[in-house]
């Protein structure tokens, strides 16, 4: 269970098999409200260090910690901790898909939406409950309020998506997410950094991590270029922004 570093939009293209996704949407309103989600999920930060080096060698031949530019958010909670005996095995699902595709799709729907089949851990259920109450969502609110037989198995607070071969799924920026593959699956993941939608999120993330995750590193005091302080960018400005960012990073050493 995690949310991605950089705050950009992710993509996942499923080539084979299928995957069940569970997303925890951010609160409506101020961006700072995401801290409530992070705290409720007992998250911690994971620094991204490209080459797993413990130290950098400076021009003066001295060692210091590597420069950290990004740090994602991780939680040890699980949205798929317990698998009910009702859940078919991968082999059974393959057979069902060949014999009765409609029943296969119905089974996937139930697996994805009914948390009695794929149950979050206790701490995750408590966190989801508190976040739902904060957002004004009733714990018993579901997409099937007219069917009392299913509401007890619905877990509030997350959004479910079923991804099958050929589906391209977008992972919204800042959304917590976790996946479960009921059958062996292959997917290609990527990230998008467009000027208008994602650019300011990515630059803001890098600047924040530089300021908060590099305490052990000696860096010169260099003013942040005005271009990097913008809250949004125009299409076509990517090269200029990237040049400014790398110039700033070079100045930091």
XYZ file of N, CA and C in Angstrom:
759
model
N 0.862 -1.181 0.000
C 0.000 0.000 0.000
C 0.895 1.227 0.000
N 0.739 2.088 -1.009
C 1.628 3.239 -1.111
C 0.980 4.331 -1.959
N 1.579 5.507 -1.901
C 1.300 6.529 -2.900
C 2.636 6.977 -3.463
N 2.617 7.309 -4.743
C 3.853 7.468 -5.483
C 4.594 8.747 -5.127
N 5.912 8.650 -5.262
C 6.743 9.840 -5.163
C 6.449 10.779 -6.326
N 6.848 12.017 -6.188
C 6.754 13.068 -7.202
C 5.347 13.625 -7.388
N 4.295 12.895 -6.988
C 2.945 13.419 -7.158
C 2.506 13.511 -8.599
N 3.021 12.619 -9.454
C 2.624 12.636 -10.852
C 1.577 11.566 -11.147
N 1.049 11.582 -12.365
C 0.032 10.629 -12.779
C 0.704 9.353 -13.272
N 0.279 8.217 -12.753
C 0.835 6.939 -13.177
C -0.073 6.243 -14.173
N 0.490 5.300 -14.896
C -0.295 4.470 -15.809
C 0.106 3.014 -15.639
N -0.829 2.131 -15.913
C -0.559 0.692 -15.907
C -1.292 0.080 -17.094
N -0.547 -0.582 -17.975
C -1.143 -1.245 -19.138
C -1.043 -2.752 -18.926
N -2.192 -3.395 -18.829
C -2.236 -4.831 -18.565
C -2.101 -5.597 -19.883
N -1.089 -6.443 -19.954
C -0.838 -7.240 -21.153
C -1.508 -8.601 -21.057
N -1.487 -9.175 -19.874
C -2.024 -10.526 -19.690
C -2.585 -10.658 -18.288
N -3.655 -11.459 -18.140
C -4.246 -11.697 -16.825
C -5.176 -10.572 -16.423
N -5.293 -10.358 -15.120
C -6.131 -9.282 -14.598
C -5.634 -8.885 -13.214
N -6.015 -7.689 -12.806
C -5.593 -7.162 -11.513
C -6.772 -6.447 -10.870
N -6.853 -6.543 -9.563
C -7.845 -5.798 -8.794
C -7.112 -4.660 -8.084
N -7.575 -3.450 -8.322
C -6.976 -2.267 -7.705
C -7.912 -1.727 -6.629
N -7.325 -1.263 -5.549
C -8.077 -0.519 -4.539
C -7.351 0.806 -4.303
N -8.096 1.897 -4.461
C -7.567 3.246 -4.300
C -8.213 3.922 -3.089
N -7.433 4.724 -2.395
C -7.970 5.578 -1.336
C -7.879 7.011 -1.846
N -9.009 7.611 -2.238
C -8.969 8.965 -2.798
C -8.530 9.973 -1.742
N -7.854 11.037 -2.162
C -7.506 12.102 -1.212
C -8.754 12.868 -0.821
N -8.717 13.572 0.296
C -9.884 14.348 0.719
C -10.154 15.500 -0.235
N -11.400 15.895 -0.325
C -11.751 17.065 -1.103
C -11.335 18.304 -0.319
N -10.704 19.240 -1.022
C -10.310 20.466 -0.323
C -8.821 20.697 -0.413
N -8.244 21.220 0.649
C -6.846 21.620 0.652
C -5.922 20.424 0.473
N -4.823 20.676 -0.252
C -3.848 19.616 -0.478
C -3.256 19.139 0.843
N -3.114 20.040 1.810
C -2.509 19.680 3.088
C -3.329 18.633 3.833
N -4.601 18.464 3.467
C -5.439 17.470 4.131
C -4.952 16.052 3.885
N -4.077 15.858 2.881
C -3.535 14.526 2.636
C -2.777 14.000 3.846
N -2.284 14.905 4.683
C -1.553 14.497 5.882
C -2.437 13.620 6.755
N -3.754 13.895 6.794
C -4.677 13.076 7.576
C -4.670 11.637 7.083
N -4.677 11.459 5.752
C -4.619 10.117 5.183
C -3.312 9.431 5.559
N -2.215 10.160 5.412
C -0.903 9.588 5.703
C -0.807 9.162 7.165
N -1.330 9.990 8.053
C -1.285 9.659 9.483
C -2.181 8.472 9.803
N -3.382 8.462 9.227
C -4.321 7.370 9.502
C -3.761 6.031 9.045
N -3.003 6.050 7.953
C -2.428 4.820 7.410
C -1.052 4.512 7.996
N -0.631 5.312 8.983
C 0.663 5.112 9.670
C 1.789 5.000 8.643
N 1.813 5.957 7.742
C 2.771 5.908 6.635
C 4.153 6.375 7.063
N 5.125 6.008 6.257
C 6.491 6.485 6.428
C 7.063 6.737 5.043
N 8.128 7.524 4.992
C 8.708 7.907 3.714
C 9.813 6.941 3.307
N 9.914 6.723 1.994
C 10.966 5.898 1.419
C 11.775 6.749 0.454
N 13.008 7.039 0.833
C 13.872 7.824 -0.044
C 14.238 7.009 -1.277
N 14.248 7.668 -2.432
C 14.655 7.021 -3.676
C 16.107 7.400 -3.959
N 16.990 6.411 -3.920
C 18.401 6.623 -4.237
C 18.729 5.745 -5.434
N 19.060 6.357 -6.558
C 19.122 5.640 -7.832
C 20.064 4.456 -7.819
N 21.256 4.626 -7.268
C 22.256 3.573 -7.386
C 22.511 2.872 -6.064
N 21.688 3.128 -5.063
C 21.815 2.476 -3.759
C 23.173 2.760 -3.120
N 23.801 3.874 -3.498
C 25.072 4.249 -2.875
C 24.821 4.804 -1.485
N 25.689 4.484 -0.567
C 25.565 5.007 0.780
C 26.168 6.393 0.904
N 27.130 6.719 0.041
C 27.812 8.006 0.126
C 28.143 8.531 -1.256
N 28.323 9.841 -1.349
C 28.848 10.494 -2.540
C 30.260 10.973 -2.231
N 31.110 10.993 -3.243
C 32.450 11.533 -3.104
C 32.453 12.944 -3.691
N 32.798 13.942 -2.899
C 32.782 15.327 -3.346
C 34.082 15.669 -4.067
N 34.139 16.876 -4.603
C 35.348 17.336 -5.286
C 36.532 17.392 -4.332
N 36.239 17.549 -3.052
C 37.314 17.603 -2.049
C 37.689 16.222 -1.537
N 37.177 15.196 -2.212
C 37.495 13.806 -1.854
C 36.958 13.421 -0.478
N 35.878 14.061 -0.054
C 35.238 13.708 1.208
C 33.912 13.028 0.920
N 33.433 12.262 1.887
C 32.196 11.516 1.715
C 31.031 12.233 2.383
N 29.849 12.127 1.774
C 28.622 12.597 2.396
C 27.448 11.826 1.798
N 26.303 11.844 2.467
C 25.155 11.063 1.976
C 24.766 11.486 0.565
N 24.207 10.555 -0.230
C 23.782 10.901 -1.594
C 22.630 11.891 -1.573
N 22.512 12.644 -2.642
C 21.447 13.629 -2.766
C 20.127 12.917 -3.027
N 19.144 13.150 -2.184
C 17.822 12.532 -2.317
C 16.887 13.521 -3.000
N 16.282 13.110 -4.106
C 15.395 13.980 -4.878
C 13.932 13.590 -4.766
N 13.652 12.373 -4.301
C 12.261 11.949 -4.193
C 12.097 10.989 -3.032
N 10.899 10.939 -2.503
C 10.590 10.032 -1.404
C 9.104 9.720 -1.449
N 8.771 8.446 -1.678
C 7.371 8.037 -1.719
C 6.820 7.795 -0.325
N 5.550 7.418 -0.277
C 4.866 7.144 0.983
C 4.481 5.671 1.025
N 4.814 4.993 2.091
C 4.565 3.558 2.231
C 3.781 3.297 3.506
N 2.885 2.315 3.464
C 2.182 1.849 4.661
C 2.296 0.335 4.725
N 2.470 -0.181 5.933
C 2.543 -1.634 6.105
C 1.163 -2.261 6.251
N 0.115 -1.440 6.192
C -1.241 -1.975 6.202
C -1.541 -2.627 4.851
N -2.501 -3.529 4.841
C -2.869 -4.213 3.610
C -4.367 -4.073 3.354
N -4.709 -3.800 2.113
C -6.115 -3.786 1.699
C -6.571 -5.152 1.209
N -5.644 -6.124 1.226
C -5.948 -7.494 0.773
C -5.299 -8.514 1.719
N -5.442 -8.319 3.012
C -4.687 -9.181 3.928
C -5.215 -10.609 3.974
N -6.543 -10.761 4.024
C -7.145 -12.080 4.216
C -7.934 -12.489 2.985
N -7.665 -13.690 2.511
C -8.370 -14.245 1.348
C -9.345 -15.305 1.839
N -10.635 -15.096 1.583
C -11.662 -16.041 2.008
C -11.520 -17.361 1.259
N -11.972 -18.422 1.898
C -11.990 -19.731 1.233
C -12.922 -19.726 0.030
N -13.822 -18.738 -0.022
C -14.761 -18.623 -1.135
C -14.064 -18.185 -2.422
N -12.939 -17.496 -2.274
C -12.239 -16.965 -3.449
C -11.657 -18.113 -4.272
N -11.966 -18.176 -5.562
C -11.436 -19.255 -6.406
C -9.922 -19.144 -6.555
N -9.277 -20.261 -6.797
C -7.854 -20.258 -7.107
C -7.649 -19.734 -8.526
N -6.397 -19.444 -8.859
C -6.101 -18.980 -10.212
C -6.510 -20.016 -11.251
N -6.259 -21.292 -10.964
C -6.634 -22.350 -11.903
C -8.150 -22.395 -12.089
N -8.884 -22.267 -10.972
C -10.353 -22.294 -11.053
C -10.878 -21.098 -11.846
N -10.237 -19.949 -11.693
C -10.659 -18.774 -12.448
C -10.396 -18.940 -13.941
N -9.251 -19.505 -14.279
C -8.955 -19.766 -15.694
C -10.017 -20.679 -16.299
N -10.377 -21.732 -15.574
C -11.381 -22.669 -16.079
C -12.743 -22.002 -16.211
N -13.083 -21.176 -15.214
C -14.368 -20.487 -15.249
C -14.443 -19.520 -16.429
N -13.354 -18.842 -16.712
C -13.338 -17.896 -17.828
C -13.569 -18.612 -19.154
N -13.008 -19.801 -19.293
C -13.182 -20.560 -20.537
C -14.589 -21.128 -20.667
N -15.172 -21.531 -19.539
C -16.457 -22.223 -19.585
C -17.659 -21.284 -19.511
N -17.527 -20.184 -18.753
C -18.671 -19.298 -18.535
C -18.143 -17.893 -18.261
N -17.955 -17.118 -19.328
C -17.322 -15.811 -19.182
C -18.158 -14.869 -18.312
N -19.473 -14.943 -18.423
C -20.336 -14.079 -17.617
C -20.158 -14.376 -16.133
N -20.089 -15.664 -15.769
C -19.871 -16.036 -14.370
C -18.487 -15.605 -13.896
N -17.504 -15.672 -14.798
C -16.153 -15.234 -14.478
C -16.147 -13.749 -14.139
N -16.825 -12.931 -14.963
C -16.866 -11.492 -14.709
C -17.599 -11.182 -13.403
N -18.663 -11.905 -13.143
C -19.410 -11.693 -11.909
C -18.554 -12.038 -10.687
N -17.768 -13.109 -10.801
C -16.889 -13.505 -9.703
C -15.819 -12.449 -9.458
N -15.247 -11.903 -10.541
C -14.257 -10.836 -10.398
C -14.860 -9.620 -9.710
N -16.091 -9.260 -10.091
C -16.764 -8.113 -9.477
C -16.901 -8.321 -7.972
N -17.316 -9.515 -7.580
C -17.509 -9.800 -6.158
C -16.178 -9.782 -5.421
N -15.154 -10.370 -6.009
C -13.830 -10.363 -5.389
C -13.346 -8.939 -5.153
N -13.595 -8.071 -6.123
C -13.104 -6.703 -6.035
C -13.862 -5.874 -5.003
N -15.170 -6.057 -4.947
C -16.018 -5.153 -4.161
C -16.401 -5.667 -2.789
N -16.446 -6.969 -2.609
C -16.901 -7.527 -1.343
C -15.695 -7.794 -0.456
N -15.537 -6.996 0.587
C -14.353 -7.122 1.438
C -14.408 -8.329 2.353
N -15.501 -9.102 2.313
C -15.510 -10.394 3.006
C -14.726 -11.439 2.205
N -14.549 -11.186 0.909
C -13.786 -12.111 0.066
C -12.294 -11.799 0.131
N -11.957 -10.536 -0.049
C -10.575 -10.073 0.070
C -10.582 -8.960 1.111
N -10.213 -9.300 2.333
C -10.444 -8.420 3.470
C -9.209 -7.604 3.836
N -9.374 -6.290 4.015
C -8.266 -5.478 4.532
C -7.921 -5.896 5.961
N -6.716 -5.580 6.376
C -6.323 -5.880 7.754
C -7.116 -4.999 8.720
N -7.093 -5.351 9.979
C -7.884 -4.625 10.985
C -7.509 -3.149 11.036
N -6.195 -2.859 11.031
C -5.763 -1.462 11.100
C -6.211 -0.681 9.878
N -6.190 -1.324 8.710
C -6.637 -0.650 7.491
C -8.136 -0.368 7.557
N -8.913 -1.325 8.070
C -10.368 -1.104 8.187
C -10.656 0.055 9.128
N -9.921 0.129 10.234
C -10.116 1.236 11.177
C -9.746 2.572 10.523
N -8.637 2.577 9.770
C -8.219 3.807 9.095
C -9.243 4.232 8.044
N -9.741 3.269 7.262
C -10.735 3.573 6.242
C -12.018 4.111 6.872
N -12.392 3.534 8.001
C -13.598 3.995 8.701
C -13.442 5.448 9.150
N -12.286 5.769 9.738
C -12.073 7.135 10.217
C -12.013 8.125 9.054
N -11.396 7.737 7.953
C -11.323 8.622 6.801
C -12.694 8.822 6.165
N -13.510 7.764 6.158
C -14.859 7.878 5.606
C -15.713 8.825 6.437
N -15.599 8.713 7.755
C -16.352 9.608 8.636
C -15.916 11.047 8.445
N -14.621 11.249 8.257
C -14.117 12.597 8.022
C -14.703 13.185 6.750
N -14.860 12.347 5.726
C -15.381 12.818 4.446
C -16.894 12.808 4.384
N -17.541 12.474 5.508
C -18.989 12.492 5.550
C -19.639 11.329 4.867
N -18.922 10.189 4.774
C -19.467 8.995 4.135
C -19.847 7.996 5.208
N -21.065 7.504 5.163
C -21.512 6.521 6.135
C -20.766 5.212 5.955
N -20.469 4.546 7.062
C -19.757 3.265 6.997
C -20.542 2.223 6.233
N -21.855 2.366 6.190
C -22.681 1.381 5.490
C -23.036 1.825 4.076
N -22.501 2.988 3.649
C -22.822 3.497 2.317
C -22.093 2.693 1.256
N -22.839 2.227 0.255
C -22.244 1.441 -0.827
C -22.915 1.816 -2.126
N -22.445 1.192 -3.184
C -23.076 1.389 -4.486
C -24.306 0.508 -4.644
N -24.603 -0.302 -3.629
C -25.719 -1.249 -3.727
C -26.597 -1.135 -2.480
N -27.020 0.096 -2.157
C -27.785 0.291 -0.933
C -29.125 -0.415 -0.955
N -29.588 -0.801 -2.150
C -30.872 -1.474 -2.236
C -30.743 -2.968 -1.984
N -29.525 -3.445 -1.771
C -29.304 -4.873 -1.590
C -28.648 -5.099 -0.232
N -29.439 -5.368 0.780
C -28.926 -5.495 2.137
C -28.018 -6.695 2.300
N -28.089 -7.644 1.392
C -27.260 -8.836 1.527
C -25.807 -8.562 1.192
N -25.524 -7.430 0.535
C -24.147 -7.165 0.134
C -23.499 -6.048 0.939
N -24.286 -5.223 1.611
C -23.694 -4.055 2.246
C -22.761 -4.419 3.378
N -23.000 -5.515 4.084
C -22.140 -5.865 5.205
C -20.739 -6.222 4.756
N -20.597 -6.612 3.490
C -19.282 -6.985 3.000
C -18.540 -5.845 2.330
N -19.170 -4.683 2.245
C -18.537 -3.565 1.573
C -17.704 -2.779 2.568
N -16.490 -2.438 2.171
C -15.625 -1.660 3.040
C -15.607 -0.215 2.579
N -15.911 0.740 3.452
C -15.946 2.134 3.046
C -14.539 2.670 2.844
N -14.440 3.736 2.067
C -13.189 4.459 2.019
C -12.279 4.139 0.860
N -12.529 3.081 0.112
C -11.688 2.854 -1.056
C -12.528 2.689 -2.318
N -11.881 2.973 -3.444
C -12.495 2.837 -4.764
C -11.847 1.638 -5.450
N -12.652 0.811 -6.070
C -12.160 -0.414 -6.681
C -12.189 -0.324 -8.203
N -11.166 -0.881 -8.831
C -11.135 -1.003 -10.289
C -10.641 -2.391 -10.662
N -11.242 -2.962 -11.695
C -10.801 -4.251 -12.221
C -10.110 -3.989 -13.556
N -8.874 -4.411 -13.664
C -8.095 -4.210 -14.877
C -7.851 -5.550 -15.548
N -8.192 -5.620 -16.826
C -7.997 -6.850 -17.583
C -7.118 -6.594 -18.798
N -6.702 -7.667 -19.461
C -5.781 -7.548 -20.591
C -6.306 -6.533 -21.609
N -5.435 -5.600 -21.988
C -5.813 -4.557 -22.924
C -6.248 -3.269 -22.274
N -6.444 -3.267 -20.946
C -6.884 -2.066 -20.240
C -5.691 -1.198 -19.856
N -5.809 0.097 -20.114
C -4.846 1.082 -19.635
C -5.484 1.812 -18.470
N -4.885 1.690 -17.307
C -5.448 2.279 -16.095
C -4.612 3.483 -15.678
N -5.288 4.584 -15.360
C -4.617 5.782 -14.870
C -4.620 5.789 -13.347
N -3.470 6.087 -12.757
C -3.328 6.164 -11.305
C -3.262 7.636 -10.937
N -4.337 8.200 -10.381
C -4.343 9.641 -10.099
C -3.241 10.020 -9.114
N -2.684 11.200 -9.316
C -1.633 11.697 -8.443
C -2.128 11.760 -7.002
N -1.284 11.347 -6.082
C -1.467 11.393 -4.618
C -2.448 10.355 -4.082
N -3.026 9.511 -4.930
C -3.973 8.501 -4.432
C -3.207 7.288 -3.892
N -3.522 6.895 -2.671
C -2.991 5.647 -2.131
C -3.587 4.486 -2.933
N -2.786 3.440 -3.176
C -3.308 2.314 -3.961
C -2.547 1.026 -3.655
N -3.227 -0.064 -3.960
C -2.658 -1.399 -3.779
C -3.342 -2.324 -4.779
N -2.624 -3.328 -5.251
C -3.190 -4.228 -6.254
C -3.145 -5.680 -5.781
N -4.045 -6.456 -6.377
C -4.098 -7.899 -6.111
C -4.324 -8.596 -7.448
N -3.480 -9.563 -7.770
C -3.607 -10.301 -9.026
C -4.213 -11.670 -8.747
N -5.488 -11.886 -9.075
C -6.125 -13.187 -8.823
C -5.598 -14.288 -9.728
N -4.978 -13.900 -10.844
C -4.333 -14.857 -11.753
C -2.985 -14.262 -12.146
N -2.041 -15.094 -12.603
C -0.760 -14.544 -13.053
C -0.974 -13.452 -14.099
N -0.324 -12.310 -13.896
C -0.586 -11.148 -14.744
C 0.711 -10.442 -15.092
N 0.691 -9.761 -16.233
C 1.820 -8.944 -16.677
C 1.283 -7.569 -17.041
N 1.930 -6.531 -16.513
C 1.528 -5.161 -16.827
C 2.763 -4.286 -16.951
N 2.658 -3.225 -17.731
C 3.733 -2.252 -17.891
C 3.317 -0.965 -17.188
N 4.142 -0.517 -16.243
C 3.848 0.695 -15.486
C 4.697 1.847 -16.008
N 4.137 3.044 -15.961
C 4.889 4.238 -16.351
C 4.306 5.434 -15.610
N 4.978 6.562 -15.741
C 4.503 7.799 -15.123
C 4.474 8.906 -16.168
N 3.534 9.813 -15.988
C 3.371 10.931 -16.910
C 3.707 12.225 -16.188
N 4.471 13.083 -16.852
C 4.782 14.390 -16.275
C 4.505 15.466 -17.314
N 3.240 15.761 -17.510
C 2.866 16.816 -18.439
C 3.016 18.188 -17.795
N 3.232 19.199 -18.608
C 3.474 20.544 -18.077
C 2.296 21.060 -17.260
N 1.090 20.878 -17.776
C -0.073 21.498 -17.147
C -0.528 20.722 -15.918
N -0.675 19.412 -16.038
C -1.276 18.625 -14.958
C -0.274 18.252 -13.876
N 0.900 17.783 -14.265
C 1.815 17.176 -13.301
C 3.066 17.987 -13.000
N 3.427 18.912 -13.873
C 4.714 19.586 -13.755
C 4.957 20.236 -12.408
N 4.011 21.047 -11.946
C 4.198 21.750 -10.675
C 4.255 20.776 -9.506
N 3.491 19.671 -9.579
C 3.546 18.664 -8.516
C 4.948 18.072 -8.406
N 5.541 17.745 -9.560
C 6.854 17.109 -9.565
C 7.918 18.073 -9.050
N 7.924 19.303 -9.555
C 8.911 20.280 -9.108
C 8.749 20.564 -7.620
N 7.492 20.724 -7.181
C 7.244 20.978 -5.758
C 7.718 19.837 -4.888
N 7.526 18.603 -5.368
C 7.975 17.430 -4.608
C 9.492 17.431 -4.468
N 10.193 17.682 -5.571
C 11.656 17.686 -5.529
C 12.163 18.760 -4.569
N 11.599 19.964 -4.633
C 12.039 21.041 -3.753
C 11.766 20.709 -2.287
N 10.614 20.100 -2.022
C 10.288 19.727 -0.646
C 11.247 18.667 -0.115
N 11.532 17.652 -0.938
C 12.443 16.589 -0.511
C 13.855 17.132 -0.308
N 14.288 18.022 -1.186
C 15.608 18.637 -1.013
C 15.713 19.340 0.335
N 14.609 19.968 0.745
C 14.632 20.745 1.994
C 14.454 19.890 3.232
N 13.802 18.731 3.098
C 13.423 17.975 4.294
C 14.092 16.619 4.436
N 14.701 16.087 3.354
C 15.222 14.714 3.417
C 16.735 14.636 3.248
N 17.419 15.771 3.328
C 18.863 15.783 3.107
C 19.616 16.433 4.264
N 19.166 16.146 5.497
C 19.749 16.803 6.668
C 21.219 16.448 6.860
N 21.606 15.234 6.464
C 22.987 14.825 6.686
C 23.938 15.268 5.601
N 23.422 15.970 4.606
C 24.254 16.360 3.469
C 24.587 17.844 3.542
N 25.829 18.193 3.319
C 26.264 19.585 3.320
C 25.999 20.185 1.941
N 25.142 21.210 1.902
C 24.796 21.829 0.628
C 24.926 23.338 0.757
N 25.390 24.007 -0.299
C 25.463 25.468 -0.270
C 24.067 26.076 -0.274
N 23.972 27.288 0.213
C 22.697 27.995 0.193
C 22.534 28.629 -1.184
N 21.595 28.096 -1.955
C 21.347 28.573 -3.314
C 19.873 28.944 -3.433
N 19.557 30.162 -3.835
C 18.144 30.544 -3.974
C 17.454 29.725 -5.064
N 16.200 29.357 -4.809
C 15.423 28.595 -5.782
C 15.013 29.534 -6.919
N 15.288 29.172 -8.172
C 14.887 30.025 -9.294
C 13.391 30.298 -9.291
N 13.024 31.495 -9.684
C 11.619 31.890 -9.690
C 10.778 30.962 -10.549
N 11.346 30.476 -11.638
C 10.611 29.578 -12.527
C 10.162 28.312 -11.806
N 10.971 27.833 -10.863
C 10.643 26.601 -10.153
C 9.634 26.823 -9.029
N 9.308 28.060 -8.754
C 8.342 28.365 -7.689
C 6.911 28.458 -8.205
N 6.724 28.320 -9.506
C 5.393 28.459 -10.075
C 4.481 27.314 -9.629
N 3.185 27.598 -9.562
C 2.203 26.580 -9.170
C 1.586 25.887 -10.383
N 1.871 26.383 -11.585
C 1.422 25.711 -12.801
C 2.299 26.167 -13.965
N 2.367 25.311 -14.985
C 3.197 25.600 -16.140
C 2.370 25.477 -17.414
N 2.813 26.176 -18.444
C 2.138 26.112 -19.731
C 2.716 24.975 -20.561
N 1.879 24.428 -21.439
C 2.341 23.389 -22.349
C 3.468 23.939 -23.220
N 4.516 23.155 -23.371
C 5.649 23.582 -24.172
C 6.783 24.190 -23.373
N 6.576 24.349 -22.056
C 7.616 24.965 -21.219
C 8.517 23.927 -20.559
N 8.321 22.654 -20.902
C 9.035 21.586 -20.207
C 10.547 21.711 -20.243
N 11.121 21.981 -21.427
C 12.584 22.050 -21.540
C 13.139 23.167 -20.665
N 12.483 24.310 -20.687
C 12.942 25.437 -19.879
C 12.911 25.107 -18.389
N 11.851 24.443 -17.958
C 11.713 24.090 -16.544
C 12.749 23.045 -16.140
N 12.929 22.022 -16.986
C 13.907 20.972 -16.687
C 15.319 21.549 -16.636
N 15.644 22.443 -17.578
C 16.961 23.081 -17.560
C 17.164 23.862 -16.263
N 16.128 24.580 -15.819
C 16.237 25.354 -14.584
C 16.424 24.435 -13.382
N 15.710 23.299 -13.385
C 15.822 22.362 -12.272
C 17.224 21.760 -12.203
N 17.741 21.313 -13.341
C 19.060 20.688 -13.326
C 20.164 21.716 -13.051
N 19.943 22.953 -13.485
C 20.895 23.992 -13.134
C 20.922 24.226 -11.636
N 19.757 24.218 -11.025
C 19.665 24.400 -9.570
C 20.315 23.230 -8.827
N 20.060 22.021 -9.298
C 20.647 20.833 -8.657
C 22.170 20.833 -8.794
N 22.669 21.263 -9.947
C 24.123 21.342 -10.146
C 24.746 22.348 -9.193
N 24.039 23.447 -8.958
C 24.559 24.447 -8.033
C 24.626 23.941 -6.603
N 23.719 22.999 -6.284
C 23.735 22.424 -4.943
C 24.873 21.423 -4.756
N 25.458 20.983 -5.856
C 26.560 20.027 -5.764
C 26.084 18.614 -5.678
